[in-house]
XYZ file of C-alpha atoms in Angstrom:
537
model
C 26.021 39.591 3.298
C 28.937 41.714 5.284
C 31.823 39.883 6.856
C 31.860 38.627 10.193
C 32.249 41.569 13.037
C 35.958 41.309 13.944
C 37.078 44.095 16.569
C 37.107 43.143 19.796
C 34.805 44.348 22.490
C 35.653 46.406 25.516
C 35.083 46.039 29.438
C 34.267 49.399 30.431
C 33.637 48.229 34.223
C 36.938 46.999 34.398
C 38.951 49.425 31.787
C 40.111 53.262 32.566
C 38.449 55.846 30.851
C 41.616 57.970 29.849
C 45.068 56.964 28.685
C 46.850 58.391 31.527
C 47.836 55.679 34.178
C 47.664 52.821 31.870
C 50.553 50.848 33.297
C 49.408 51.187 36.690
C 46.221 50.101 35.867
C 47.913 47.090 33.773
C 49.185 45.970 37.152
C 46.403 46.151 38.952
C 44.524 44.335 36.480
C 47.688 41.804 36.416
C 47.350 40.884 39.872
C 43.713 40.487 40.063
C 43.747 38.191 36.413
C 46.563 36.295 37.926
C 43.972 35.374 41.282
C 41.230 34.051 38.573
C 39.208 36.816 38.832
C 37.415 36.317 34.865
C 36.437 39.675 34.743
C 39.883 40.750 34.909
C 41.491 37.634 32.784
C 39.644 39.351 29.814
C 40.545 42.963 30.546
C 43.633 41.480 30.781
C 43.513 39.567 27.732
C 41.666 43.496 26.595
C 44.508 45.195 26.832
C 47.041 42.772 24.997
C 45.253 42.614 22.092
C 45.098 46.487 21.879
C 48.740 47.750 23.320
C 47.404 49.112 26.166
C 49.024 49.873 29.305
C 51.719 46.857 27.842
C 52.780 46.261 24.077
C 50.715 44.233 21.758
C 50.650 40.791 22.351
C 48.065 38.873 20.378
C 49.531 35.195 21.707
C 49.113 36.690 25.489
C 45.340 38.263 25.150
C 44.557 34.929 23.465
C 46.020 33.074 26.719
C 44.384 35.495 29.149
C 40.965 35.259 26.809
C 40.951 31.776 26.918
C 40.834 31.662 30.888
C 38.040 34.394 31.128
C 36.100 31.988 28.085
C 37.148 28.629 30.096
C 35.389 30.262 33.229
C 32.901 31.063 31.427
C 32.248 34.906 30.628
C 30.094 35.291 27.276
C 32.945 38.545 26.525
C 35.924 36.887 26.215
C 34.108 33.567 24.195
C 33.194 36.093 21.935
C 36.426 38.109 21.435
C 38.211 34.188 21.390
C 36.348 33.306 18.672
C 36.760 36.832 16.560
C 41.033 35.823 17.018
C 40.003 32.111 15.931
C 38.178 33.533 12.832
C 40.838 36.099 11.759
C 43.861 34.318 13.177
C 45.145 36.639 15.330
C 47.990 35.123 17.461
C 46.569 31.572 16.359
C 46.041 29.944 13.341
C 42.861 30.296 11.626
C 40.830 27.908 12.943
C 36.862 28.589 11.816
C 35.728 25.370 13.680
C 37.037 27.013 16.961
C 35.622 30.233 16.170
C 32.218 28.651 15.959
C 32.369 26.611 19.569
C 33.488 29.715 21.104
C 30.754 31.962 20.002
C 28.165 29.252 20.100
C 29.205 29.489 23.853
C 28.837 32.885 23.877
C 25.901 33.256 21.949
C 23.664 30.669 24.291
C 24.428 33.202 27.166
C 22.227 35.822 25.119
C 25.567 37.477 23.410
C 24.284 39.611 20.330
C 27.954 40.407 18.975
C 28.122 36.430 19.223
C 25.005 35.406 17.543
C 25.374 37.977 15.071
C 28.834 35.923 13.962
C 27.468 32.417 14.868
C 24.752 33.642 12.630
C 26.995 34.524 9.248
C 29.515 31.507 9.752
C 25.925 29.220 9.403
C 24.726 31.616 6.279
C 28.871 30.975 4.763
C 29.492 27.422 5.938
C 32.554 28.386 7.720
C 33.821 25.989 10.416
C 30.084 24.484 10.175
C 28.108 22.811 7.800
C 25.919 25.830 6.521
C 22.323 26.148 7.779
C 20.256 29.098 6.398
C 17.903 28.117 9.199
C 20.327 27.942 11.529
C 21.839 31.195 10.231
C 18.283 32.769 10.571
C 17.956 31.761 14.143
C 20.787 33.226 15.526
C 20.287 35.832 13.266
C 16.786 36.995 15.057
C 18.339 36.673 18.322
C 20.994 38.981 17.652
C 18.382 41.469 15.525
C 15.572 41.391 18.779
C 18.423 42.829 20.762
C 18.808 45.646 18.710
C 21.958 44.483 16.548
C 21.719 46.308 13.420
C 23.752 44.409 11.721
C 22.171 40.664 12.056
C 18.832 42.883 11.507
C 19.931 44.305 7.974
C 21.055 40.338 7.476
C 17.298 39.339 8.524
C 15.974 41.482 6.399
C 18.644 40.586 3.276
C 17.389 36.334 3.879
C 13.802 37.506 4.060
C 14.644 39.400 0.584
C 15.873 36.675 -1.132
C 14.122 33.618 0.559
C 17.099 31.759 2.180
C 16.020 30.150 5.245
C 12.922 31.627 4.920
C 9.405 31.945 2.918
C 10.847 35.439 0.450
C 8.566 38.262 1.692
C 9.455 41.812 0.675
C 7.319 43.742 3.752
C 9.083 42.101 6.344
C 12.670 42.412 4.865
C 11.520 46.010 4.141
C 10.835 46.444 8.539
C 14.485 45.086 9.361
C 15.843 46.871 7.040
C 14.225 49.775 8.400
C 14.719 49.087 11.837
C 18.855 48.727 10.822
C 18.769 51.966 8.699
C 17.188 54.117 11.226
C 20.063 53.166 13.562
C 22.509 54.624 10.810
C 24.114 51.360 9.641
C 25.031 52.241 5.965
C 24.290 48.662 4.359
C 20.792 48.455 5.713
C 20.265 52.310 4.067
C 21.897 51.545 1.189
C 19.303 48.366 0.967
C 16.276 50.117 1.524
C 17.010 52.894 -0.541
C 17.138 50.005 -3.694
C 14.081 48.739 -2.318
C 12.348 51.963 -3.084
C 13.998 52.358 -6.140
C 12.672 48.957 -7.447
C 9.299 49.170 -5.623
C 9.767 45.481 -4.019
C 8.107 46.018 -0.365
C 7.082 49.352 -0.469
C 5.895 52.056 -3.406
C 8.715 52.987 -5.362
C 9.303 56.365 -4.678
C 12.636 57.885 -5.895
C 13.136 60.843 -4.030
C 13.112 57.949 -0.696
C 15.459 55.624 -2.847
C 17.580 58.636 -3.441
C 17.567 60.126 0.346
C 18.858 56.136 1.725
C 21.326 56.395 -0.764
C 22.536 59.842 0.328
C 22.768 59.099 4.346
C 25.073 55.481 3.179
C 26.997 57.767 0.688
C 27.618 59.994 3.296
C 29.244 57.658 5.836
C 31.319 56.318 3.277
C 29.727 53.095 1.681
C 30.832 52.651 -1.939
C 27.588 51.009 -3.275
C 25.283 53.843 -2.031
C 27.969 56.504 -3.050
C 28.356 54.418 -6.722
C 24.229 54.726 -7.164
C 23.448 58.286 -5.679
C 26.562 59.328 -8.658
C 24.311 57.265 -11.348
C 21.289 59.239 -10.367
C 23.383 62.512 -10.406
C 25.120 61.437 -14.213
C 21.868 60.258 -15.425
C 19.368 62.699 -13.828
C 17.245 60.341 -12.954
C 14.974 61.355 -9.589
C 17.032 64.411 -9.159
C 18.224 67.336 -10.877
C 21.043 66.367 -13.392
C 24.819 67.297 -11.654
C 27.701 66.205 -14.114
C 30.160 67.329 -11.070
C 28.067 65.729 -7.965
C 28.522 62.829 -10.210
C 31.950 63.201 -10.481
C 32.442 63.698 -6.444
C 30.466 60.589 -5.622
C 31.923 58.562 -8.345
C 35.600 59.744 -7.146
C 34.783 58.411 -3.672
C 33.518 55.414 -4.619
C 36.600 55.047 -6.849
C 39.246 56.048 -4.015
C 37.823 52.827 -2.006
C 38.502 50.479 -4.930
C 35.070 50.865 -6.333
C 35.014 48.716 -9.442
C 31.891 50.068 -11.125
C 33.112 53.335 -10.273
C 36.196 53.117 -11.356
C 35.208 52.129 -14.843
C 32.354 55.096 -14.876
C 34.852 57.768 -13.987
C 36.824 56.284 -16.988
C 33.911 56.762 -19.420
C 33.483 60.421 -18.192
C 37.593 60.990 -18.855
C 36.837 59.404 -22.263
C 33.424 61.576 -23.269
C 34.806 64.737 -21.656
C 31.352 64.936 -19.569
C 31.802 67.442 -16.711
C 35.788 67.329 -16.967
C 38.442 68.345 -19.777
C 38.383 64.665 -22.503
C 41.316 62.955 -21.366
C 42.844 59.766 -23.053
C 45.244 59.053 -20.151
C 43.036 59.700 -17.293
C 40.403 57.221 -18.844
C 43.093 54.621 -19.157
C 44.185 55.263 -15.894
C 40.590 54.534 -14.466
C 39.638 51.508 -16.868
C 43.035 49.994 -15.900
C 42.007 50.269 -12.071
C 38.830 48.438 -12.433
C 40.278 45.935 -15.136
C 42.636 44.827 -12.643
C 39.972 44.131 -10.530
C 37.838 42.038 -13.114
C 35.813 44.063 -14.527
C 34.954 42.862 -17.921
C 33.841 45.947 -19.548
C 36.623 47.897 -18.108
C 39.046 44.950 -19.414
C 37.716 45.420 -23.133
C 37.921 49.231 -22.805
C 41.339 48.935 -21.365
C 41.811 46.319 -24.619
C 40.128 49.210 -27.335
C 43.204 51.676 -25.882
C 45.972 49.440 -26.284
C 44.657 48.221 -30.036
C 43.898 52.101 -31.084
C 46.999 53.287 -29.148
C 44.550 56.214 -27.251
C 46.335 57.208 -24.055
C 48.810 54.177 -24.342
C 51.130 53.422 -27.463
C 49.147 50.987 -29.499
C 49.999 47.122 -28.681
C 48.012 44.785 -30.574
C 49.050 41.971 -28.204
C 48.412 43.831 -25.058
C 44.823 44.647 -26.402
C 44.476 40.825 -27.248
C 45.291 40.266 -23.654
C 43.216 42.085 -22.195
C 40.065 41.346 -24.870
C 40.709 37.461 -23.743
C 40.163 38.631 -20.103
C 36.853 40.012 -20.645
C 35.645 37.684 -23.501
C 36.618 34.299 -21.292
C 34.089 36.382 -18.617
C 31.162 36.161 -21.569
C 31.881 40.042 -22.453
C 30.284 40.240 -25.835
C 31.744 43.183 -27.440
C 35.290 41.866 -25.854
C 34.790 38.362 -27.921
C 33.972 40.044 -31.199
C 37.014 42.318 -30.749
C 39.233 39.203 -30.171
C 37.309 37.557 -33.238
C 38.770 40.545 -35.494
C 42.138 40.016 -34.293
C 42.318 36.209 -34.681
C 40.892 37.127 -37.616
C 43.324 39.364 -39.069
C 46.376 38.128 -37.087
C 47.184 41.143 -34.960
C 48.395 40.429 -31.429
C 47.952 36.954 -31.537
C 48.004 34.148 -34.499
C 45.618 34.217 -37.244
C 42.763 32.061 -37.178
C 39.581 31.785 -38.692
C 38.648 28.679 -36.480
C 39.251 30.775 -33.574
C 37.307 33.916 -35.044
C 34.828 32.189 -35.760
C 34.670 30.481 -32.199
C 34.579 34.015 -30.579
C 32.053 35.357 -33.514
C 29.723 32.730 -32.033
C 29.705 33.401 -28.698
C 29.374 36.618 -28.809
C 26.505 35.786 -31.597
C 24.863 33.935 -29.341
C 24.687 36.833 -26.790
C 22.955 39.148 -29.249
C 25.630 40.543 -30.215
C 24.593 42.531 -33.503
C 28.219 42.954 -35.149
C 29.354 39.312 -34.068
C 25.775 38.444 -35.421
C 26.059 39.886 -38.817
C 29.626 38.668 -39.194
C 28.977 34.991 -38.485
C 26.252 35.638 -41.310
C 28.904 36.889 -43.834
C 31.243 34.434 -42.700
C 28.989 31.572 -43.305
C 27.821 33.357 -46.668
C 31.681 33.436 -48.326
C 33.120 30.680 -46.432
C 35.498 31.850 -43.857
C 36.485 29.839 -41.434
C 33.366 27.579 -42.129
C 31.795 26.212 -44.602
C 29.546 27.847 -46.841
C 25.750 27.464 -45.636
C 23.478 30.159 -46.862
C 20.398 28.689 -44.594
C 23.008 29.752 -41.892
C 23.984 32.998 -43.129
C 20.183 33.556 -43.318
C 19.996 32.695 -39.739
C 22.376 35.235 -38.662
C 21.551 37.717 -40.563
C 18.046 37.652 -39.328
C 19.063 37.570 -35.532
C 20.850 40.793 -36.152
C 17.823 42.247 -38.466
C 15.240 41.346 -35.979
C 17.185 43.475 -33.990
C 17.470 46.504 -35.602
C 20.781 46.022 -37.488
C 20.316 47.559 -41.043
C 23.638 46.303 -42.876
C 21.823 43.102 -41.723
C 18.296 43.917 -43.073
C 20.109 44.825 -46.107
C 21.856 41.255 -46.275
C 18.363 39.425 -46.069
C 16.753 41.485 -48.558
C 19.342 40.533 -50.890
C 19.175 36.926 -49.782
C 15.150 36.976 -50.605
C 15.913 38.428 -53.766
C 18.034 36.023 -55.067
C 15.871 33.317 -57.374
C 18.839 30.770 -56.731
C 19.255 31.676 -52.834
C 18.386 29.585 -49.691
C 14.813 31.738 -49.215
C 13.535 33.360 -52.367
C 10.449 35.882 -51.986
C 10.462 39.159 -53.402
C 7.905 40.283 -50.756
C 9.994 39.925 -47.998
C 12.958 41.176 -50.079
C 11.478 44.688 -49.641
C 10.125 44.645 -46.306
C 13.632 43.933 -45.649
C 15.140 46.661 -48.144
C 12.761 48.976 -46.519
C 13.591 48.435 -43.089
C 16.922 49.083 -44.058
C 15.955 51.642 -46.691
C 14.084 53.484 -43.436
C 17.660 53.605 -40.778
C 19.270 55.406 -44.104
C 21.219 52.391 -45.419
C 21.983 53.684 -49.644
C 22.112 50.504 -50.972
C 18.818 49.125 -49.340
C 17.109 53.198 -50.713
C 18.421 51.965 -53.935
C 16.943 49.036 -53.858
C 13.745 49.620 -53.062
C 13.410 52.809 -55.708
C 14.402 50.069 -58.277
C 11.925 47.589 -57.249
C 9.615 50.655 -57.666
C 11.043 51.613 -60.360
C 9.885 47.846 -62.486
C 7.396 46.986 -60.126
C 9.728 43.730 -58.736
C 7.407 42.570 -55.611
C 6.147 46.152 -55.165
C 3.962 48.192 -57.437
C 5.488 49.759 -59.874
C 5.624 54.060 -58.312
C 7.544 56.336 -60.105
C 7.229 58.971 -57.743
C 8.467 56.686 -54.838
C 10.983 54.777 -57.011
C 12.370 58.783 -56.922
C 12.212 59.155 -53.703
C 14.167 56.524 -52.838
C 16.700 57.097 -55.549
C 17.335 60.882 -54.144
C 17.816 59.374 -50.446
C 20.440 57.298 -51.707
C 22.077 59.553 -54.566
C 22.302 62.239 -52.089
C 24.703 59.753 -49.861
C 26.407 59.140 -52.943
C 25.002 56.120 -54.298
C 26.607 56.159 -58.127
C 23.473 53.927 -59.726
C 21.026 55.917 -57.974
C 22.347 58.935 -58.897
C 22.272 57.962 -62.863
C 18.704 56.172 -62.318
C 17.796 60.141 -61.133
C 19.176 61.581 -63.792
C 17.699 59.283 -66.398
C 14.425 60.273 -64.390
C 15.107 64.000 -65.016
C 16.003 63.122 -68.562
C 12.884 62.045 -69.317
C 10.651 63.315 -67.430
C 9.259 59.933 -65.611
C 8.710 59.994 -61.889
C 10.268 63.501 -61.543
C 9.207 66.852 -64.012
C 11.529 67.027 -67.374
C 14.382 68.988 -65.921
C 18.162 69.174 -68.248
C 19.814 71.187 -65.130
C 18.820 68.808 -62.497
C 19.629 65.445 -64.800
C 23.205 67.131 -66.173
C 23.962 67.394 -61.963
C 23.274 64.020 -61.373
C 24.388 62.425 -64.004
C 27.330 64.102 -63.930
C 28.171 62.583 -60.310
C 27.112 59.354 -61.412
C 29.642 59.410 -63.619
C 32.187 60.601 -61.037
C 31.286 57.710 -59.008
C 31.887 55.180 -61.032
C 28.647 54.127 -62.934
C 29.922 53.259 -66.417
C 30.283 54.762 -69.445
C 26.219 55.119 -70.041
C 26.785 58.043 -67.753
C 28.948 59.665 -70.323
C 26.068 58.921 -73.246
C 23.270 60.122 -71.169
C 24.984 63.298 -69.569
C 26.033 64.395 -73.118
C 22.462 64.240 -74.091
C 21.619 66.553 -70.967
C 24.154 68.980 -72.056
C 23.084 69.379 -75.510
C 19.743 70.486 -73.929
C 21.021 73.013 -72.206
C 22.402 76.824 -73.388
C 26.074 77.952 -72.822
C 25.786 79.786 -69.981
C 23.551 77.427 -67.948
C 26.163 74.423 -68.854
C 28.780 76.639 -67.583
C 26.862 77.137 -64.002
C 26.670 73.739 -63.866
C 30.108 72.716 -64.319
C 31.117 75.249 -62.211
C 28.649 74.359 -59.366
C 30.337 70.854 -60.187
C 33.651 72.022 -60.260
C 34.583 70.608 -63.269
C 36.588 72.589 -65.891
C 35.659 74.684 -68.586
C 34.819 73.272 -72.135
């Protein structure tokens, strides 16, 4: 709900039109205030407030606003209660602020009901009433106040202090918007993007946004840049992004601020710049932005823009993790962890691991799992590291679906089931994950809770040998060696075998690939080692 209106309203029966003659006026003005004439008492009081025709004098246009209020003109209740609200030549005194515009309001005062209305909804200087706040809030809308009619249709939205009903807040917000106040747009433009109220229609949601943006409110300027970065409802516009965005940012836009940093960092629509995207993340970090916060935290730990500060990064992780930022918690977790920018801990990793676990988290997830699986900083439970490891499969996470194939493979582990083992592997096996490929071509391979396929136990052994996988490279050259699963081919096992044996997979490599080579002629073995780049025999 928007703050309270604070400037003070005018007199135009009583005030001059143009500068010129200001003093003179003053003292006319002076003389007739000084014979109790109300009307004047608040011009009086008027000009004060504002410097005109006299210097500013807040503790005088209270004085002179009191007498006009005391003798009872709704004008001068009203403008005594905005100086009571914001302390302006008096202390802040919300209590007061509410008598006077009560007073004001009951004499039909919209300005007054309007604020009567949002120190009820806040429970300012009164005990707060949403019924209340809807009362005086109607009063104030009836008369044509945009303002207490984009708040009407903001309680009807959301059901405080009345029965939630979309169509009517919908009509006030219309009735606010079409009088060009920005927060009523800027709400009825996300009513059409949502489709609460009225048919979502995004060319609407997008022309509400675009009137708000245009007189300068951040919100509608910070979604009309979304639609222009993501495209959505409207023609993709990497640099109408970047102009909304900007403007957003230049009034302390938070979201903005942090978005603009994203674009520095991806180079999208602007030259990549490290420093820039600092500059922005910084801007909303200080504001509390979590995401911005960890982002500002990944610069300072990778020293990108910044010279790399381990503690600084832990600083600003703890920011954003104590606000339930997942990604900021697991980050924290691998520096308590490893003891870089703060002490090391496991007790504390762990701590963080969890509750960014707990958020879905599928790193923090598949950590806790290993953690609980080797004993780090707990103790060992595999039924837990079976837990974890599960959360993180279910969602996606292949190292994970890897980890639970293993643990269903193991005849002495918490779950064994060779069935699930490769569902798991294959899951895995499916995102590109080597070891899981391997895997399942050996359980195709000996027919271990699959039947036994040569042809797919190959398969899966070429995915993973061509990632590098030593044992599934020398399971495809045995394959080629002897023809099973694959045609009888010397060249093709000599290559793989050969890498195999490059990549660590024993000295059977050697006895194997020796046997390929004595199948082969001079020249051929020569092409091969060459294509290999190994030297000359």
């Amino acid at each position: 709900m928007p703050t309270a209106r604070a400037a003070a309203s005018t007199d135009a029966a009583v005030l001059p039109a143009a500068a010129a003659g200001f003093t003179a006026e003053f003292l006319r003005v002076k003389a007739l205030a000084e014979r109790g004439v109300a009307n004047a008492q608040h011009s009086l009081g008027f000009m004060y407030f504002n410097g005109q025709g006299i210097g500013q004098d807040y503790a005088l246009a209270l004085d002179w606003y009191r007498q006009a209020a005391t003798a009872g003109l709704e004008h001068a209740q009203y403008n005594l209660g905005v100086m009571y609200q914001k302390g302006q030549g008096v202390a802040q005194d919300f209590p007061e602020a509410a008598r006077w515009y009560q007073l004001a309001a009951e004499q039909g005062y919209a300005a007054a009901q309007y604020n009567l209305g949002w120190l009820y909804a806040k429970g300012q200087g009164i005990a707060q009433d949403s019924e209340q706040a809807m009362r005086w809030f109607s009063k104030a809308a009836e008369q044509g106040d945009a303002g207490a009619q984009n708040n009407l249709g903001m309680m009807y939205d959301t059901g405080k202090g009345v029965p939630q009903d979309f169509k009517q807040a919908i009509a006030w917000y219309r009735k606010a918007a079409e009088q060009g106040y920005a927060r009523a747009q800027f709400n009825l433009g996300l009513r059409y993007d949502n489709g609460q109220g009225v048919p979502q229609d995004a060319g609407q949601a997008i022309a509400w946004f675009r009137k708000a943006a245009e007189q300068g409110y951040a919100p509608a300027q910070f979604n009309l840049a979304l639609r222009f970065d993501k495209g959505e409802g409207i023609a993709q516009d990497s640099q109408k992004a970047i102009l909304w965005y900007r403007r957003a940012a230049e009034q302390g836009h938070a979201s903005s601020q942090f978005n603009l940093g994203l674009i520095y960092d991806n180079g999208q629509g602007v030259p990549r710049d490290d420093a820039k995207a600092l500059a922005c993340y910084r801007k909303a970090a200080e504001q509390g932005h979590a995401a911005a916060q960890h982002n500002v935290g990944l610069r300072h730990q990778h020293g990108q823009g910044v010279a790399a500060d381990p503690a600084e990064a832990a600083r600003w992780y703890l920011m954003a993790a104590e606000q339930g930022f997942p990604a900021a918690q697991y980050h924290l977790a691998l520096l308590c962890e490893a003891g870089h920018g703060v002490a090391q801990d496991d007790g504390a990793a762990v701590a963080w691991l969890r509750r960014a676990a707990e958020q879905g988290h599928l790193r923090a997830q598949f950590d806790l799992g290993l953690r609980y699986e080797t004993a780090q900083g707990v103790a060992r439970d595999e039924r837990a590291a079976l837990a974890w490891f599960r959360r993180a499969a279910e969602q996606g996470y292949a190292a994970a679906q890897f980890k639970l194939g293993l643990l269903h493979d193991d005849d002495d582990g918490p779950a064994p089931d060779p069935l699930q083992a490769a569902a798991w592997y294959r899951q895995a096996a499916e995102q590109g994950h080597a070891q899981a490929q391997f895997a399942l071509g050996l359980r195709h391979d000996n027919g271990q809770g699959l039947a036994r396929d040569y042809a797919l136990a190959h398969d899966w052994y070429l995915q993973a040998a061509r990632q590098g996988h030593g044992r599934a490279q020398f399971n495809l050259g045995l394959m080629y060696l002897s023809g099973q699963g694959a045609p009888a081919d010397a060249g093709q096992a000599y290559l793989w075998l050969a890498m195999a044996e490059r990549n660590g997979a024993g000295p059977a490599a050697g006895k194997y690939l020796r046997q390929a080579a004595a199948r082969l002629d001079a020249g051929a073995l020569a092409l091969l080692r060459a294509r290999l780049a190994l030297p000359a025999e």
